[in-house]
Coordinates of C-alpha atoms and ligand atoms in Angstrom, one line a residue:
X964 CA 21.7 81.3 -19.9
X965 CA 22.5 77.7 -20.4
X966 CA 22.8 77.3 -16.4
X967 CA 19.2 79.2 -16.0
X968 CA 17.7 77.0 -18.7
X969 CA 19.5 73.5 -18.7
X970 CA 16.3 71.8 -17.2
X971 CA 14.1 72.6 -20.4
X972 CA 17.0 70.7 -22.3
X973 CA 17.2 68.2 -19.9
X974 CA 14.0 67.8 -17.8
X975 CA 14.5 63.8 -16.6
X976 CA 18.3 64.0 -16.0
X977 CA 18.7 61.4 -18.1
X978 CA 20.8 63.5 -21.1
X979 CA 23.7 61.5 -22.0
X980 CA 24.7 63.7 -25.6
X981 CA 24.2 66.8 -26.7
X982 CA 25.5 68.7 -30.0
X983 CA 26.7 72.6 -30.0
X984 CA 26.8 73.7 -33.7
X985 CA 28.5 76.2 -34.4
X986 CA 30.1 76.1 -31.0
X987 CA 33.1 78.7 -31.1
X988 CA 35.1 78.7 -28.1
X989 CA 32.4 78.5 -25.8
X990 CA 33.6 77.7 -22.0
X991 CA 29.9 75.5 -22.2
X992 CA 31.9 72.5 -24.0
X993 CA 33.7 72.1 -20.8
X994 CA 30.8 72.3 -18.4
X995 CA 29.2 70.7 -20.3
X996 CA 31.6 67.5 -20.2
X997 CA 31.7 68.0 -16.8
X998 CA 28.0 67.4 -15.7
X999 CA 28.7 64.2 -17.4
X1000 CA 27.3 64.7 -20.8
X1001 CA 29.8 63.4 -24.5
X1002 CA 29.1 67.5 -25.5
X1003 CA 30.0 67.5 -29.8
X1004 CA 30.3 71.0 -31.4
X1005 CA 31.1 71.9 -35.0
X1006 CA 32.8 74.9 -36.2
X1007 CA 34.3 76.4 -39.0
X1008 CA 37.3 77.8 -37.8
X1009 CA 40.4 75.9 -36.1
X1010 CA 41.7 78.4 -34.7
X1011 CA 38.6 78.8 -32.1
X1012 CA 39.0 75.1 -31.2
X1013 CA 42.7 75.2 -30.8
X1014 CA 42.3 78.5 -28.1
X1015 CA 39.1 76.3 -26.3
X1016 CA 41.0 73.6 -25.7
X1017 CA 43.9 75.5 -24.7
X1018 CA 42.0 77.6 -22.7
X1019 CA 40.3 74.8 -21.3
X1020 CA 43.8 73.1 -19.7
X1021 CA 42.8 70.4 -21.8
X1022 CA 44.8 68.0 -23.9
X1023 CA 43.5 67.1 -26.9
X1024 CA 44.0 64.6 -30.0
X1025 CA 43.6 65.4 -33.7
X1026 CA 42.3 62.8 -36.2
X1027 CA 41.4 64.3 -40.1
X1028 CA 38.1 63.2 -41.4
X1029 CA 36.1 63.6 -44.6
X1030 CA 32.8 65.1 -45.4
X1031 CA 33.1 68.6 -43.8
X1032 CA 34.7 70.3 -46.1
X1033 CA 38.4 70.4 -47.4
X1034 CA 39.6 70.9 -43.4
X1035 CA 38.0 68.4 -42.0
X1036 CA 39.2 67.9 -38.6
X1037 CA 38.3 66.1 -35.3
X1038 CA 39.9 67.3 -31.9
X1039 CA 38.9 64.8 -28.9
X1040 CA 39.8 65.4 -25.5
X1041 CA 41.7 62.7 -23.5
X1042 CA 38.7 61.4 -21.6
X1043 CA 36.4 61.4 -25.2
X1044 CA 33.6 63.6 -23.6
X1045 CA 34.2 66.7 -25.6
X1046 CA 34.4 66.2 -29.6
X1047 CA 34.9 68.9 -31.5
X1048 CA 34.1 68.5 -35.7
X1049 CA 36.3 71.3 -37.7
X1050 CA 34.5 71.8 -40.7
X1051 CA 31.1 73.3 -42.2
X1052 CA 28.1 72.9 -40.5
X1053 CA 26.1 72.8 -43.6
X1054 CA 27.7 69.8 -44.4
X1055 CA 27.4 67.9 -40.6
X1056 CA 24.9 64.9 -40.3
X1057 CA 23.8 62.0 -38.5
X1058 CA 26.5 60.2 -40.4
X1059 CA 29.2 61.8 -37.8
X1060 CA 27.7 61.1 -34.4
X1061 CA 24.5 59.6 -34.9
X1062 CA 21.3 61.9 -33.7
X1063 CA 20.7 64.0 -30.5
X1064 CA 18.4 64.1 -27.5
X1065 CA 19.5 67.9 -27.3
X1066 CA 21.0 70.8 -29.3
X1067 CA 22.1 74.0 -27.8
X1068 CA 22.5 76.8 -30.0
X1069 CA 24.0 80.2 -29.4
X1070 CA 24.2 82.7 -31.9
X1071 CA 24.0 80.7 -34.9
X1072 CA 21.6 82.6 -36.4
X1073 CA 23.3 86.1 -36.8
X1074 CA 26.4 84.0 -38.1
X1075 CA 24.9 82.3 -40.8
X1076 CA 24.0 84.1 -44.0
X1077 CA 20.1 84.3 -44.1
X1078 CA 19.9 82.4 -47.3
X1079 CA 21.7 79.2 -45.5
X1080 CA 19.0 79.5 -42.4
X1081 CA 16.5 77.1 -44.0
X1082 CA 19.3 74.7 -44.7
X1083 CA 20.7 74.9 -41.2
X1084 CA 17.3 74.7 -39.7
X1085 CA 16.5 71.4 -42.2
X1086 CA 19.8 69.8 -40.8
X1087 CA 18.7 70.4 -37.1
X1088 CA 15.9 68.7 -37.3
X1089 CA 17.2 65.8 -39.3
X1090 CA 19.8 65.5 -36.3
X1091 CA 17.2 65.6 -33.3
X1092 CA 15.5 62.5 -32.4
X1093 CA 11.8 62.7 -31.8
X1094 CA 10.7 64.3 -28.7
X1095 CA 14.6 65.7 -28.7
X1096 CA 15.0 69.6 -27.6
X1097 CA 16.5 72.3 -29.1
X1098 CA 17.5 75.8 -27.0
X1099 CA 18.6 78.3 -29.1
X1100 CA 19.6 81.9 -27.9
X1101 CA 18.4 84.7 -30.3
X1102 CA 19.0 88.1 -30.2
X1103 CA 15.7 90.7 -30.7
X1104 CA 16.7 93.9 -32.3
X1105 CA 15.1 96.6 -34.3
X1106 CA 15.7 96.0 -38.2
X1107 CA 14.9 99.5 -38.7
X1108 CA 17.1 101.0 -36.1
X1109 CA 20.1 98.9 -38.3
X1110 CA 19.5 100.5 -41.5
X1111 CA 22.2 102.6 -43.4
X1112 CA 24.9 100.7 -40.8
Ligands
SAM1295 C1 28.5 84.1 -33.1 S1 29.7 82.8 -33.0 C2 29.0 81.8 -31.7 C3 29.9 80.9 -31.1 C4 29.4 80.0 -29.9 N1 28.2 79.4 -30.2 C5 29.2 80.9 -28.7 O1 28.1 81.0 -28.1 O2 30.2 81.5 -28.2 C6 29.4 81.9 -34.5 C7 30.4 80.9 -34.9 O3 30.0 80.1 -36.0 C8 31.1 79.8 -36.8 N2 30.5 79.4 -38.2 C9 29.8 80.3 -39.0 N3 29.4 79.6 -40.1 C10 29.8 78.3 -39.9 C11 29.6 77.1 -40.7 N4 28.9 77.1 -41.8 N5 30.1 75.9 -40.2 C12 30.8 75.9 -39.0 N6 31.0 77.0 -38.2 C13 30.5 78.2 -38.7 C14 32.0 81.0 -36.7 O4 33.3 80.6 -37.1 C15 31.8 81.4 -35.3 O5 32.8 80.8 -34.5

């Protein structure tokens, strides 16, 4: 989906930076990085990071930081094209990594309670710089066809 869709993000070729919240593990991070872009994710749980990085083949360094929570964490790898933010995304902001030209987004939205959507959307936009793009991957089901589950 990114491959099929990477233009909208990035229609002049001139994206230097781009932010995954919420990233997992995602295998993107690291094609990412290799079409040349600094590609910066956030997530909650270590353990995803550790297993992406491992997975990955890549090395990586671990510095702690403050403001994301009481695990604050950032993982860099070697080359300093993929950073990785260990901590709450509710809590990340421009004071990290400055703003984006692009976000890409998958499957934030079923992860995050629906109360903290608002908040997360509020924080998006505060990190996008005007005229930036935002590619977020929903999923469409039918609310009723989930009831009683
Ligand atoms: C559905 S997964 C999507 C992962 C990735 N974007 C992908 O496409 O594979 C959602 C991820 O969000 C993380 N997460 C949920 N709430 C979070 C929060 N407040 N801050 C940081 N990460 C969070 C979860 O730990 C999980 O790894």
């Amino acid at each position: 989906m990114l491959i099929k869709h990477l233009d909208k993000l990035n229609p002049d070729r001139k994206l230097r930076k781009i932010l995954i919240p919420l990233c997992g593990k995602t295998l993107d991070m690291k094609w990412l990085a290799e079409q040349g872009l600094v590609t910066v994710g956030v997530e909650g749980v270590q353990q995803a990071l550790d297993e992406f990085f491992s997975e990955a083949g890549l090395d990586k360094s671990e510095t702690s930081i403050t403001g994301l929570g009481s695990y604050g964490k950032l993982f860099q790898s070697k080359d300093g094209m993929i950073k990785l933010y260990c901590g709450d995304m509710l809590q990340f902001s421009s004071s990290f990594e400055g703003t984006f030209d692009a976000i890409w987004d998958r499957g934030s939205l079923v992860a995050l309670d629906r109360s903290d959507v608002p908040r997360y959307a509020q924080i998006l936009k505060d990190l996008l710089n005007v005229g930036g793009r935002l590619l977020v991957e929903v999923m469409g089901y039918d609310l009723d066809s989930m009831s009683g589950q």
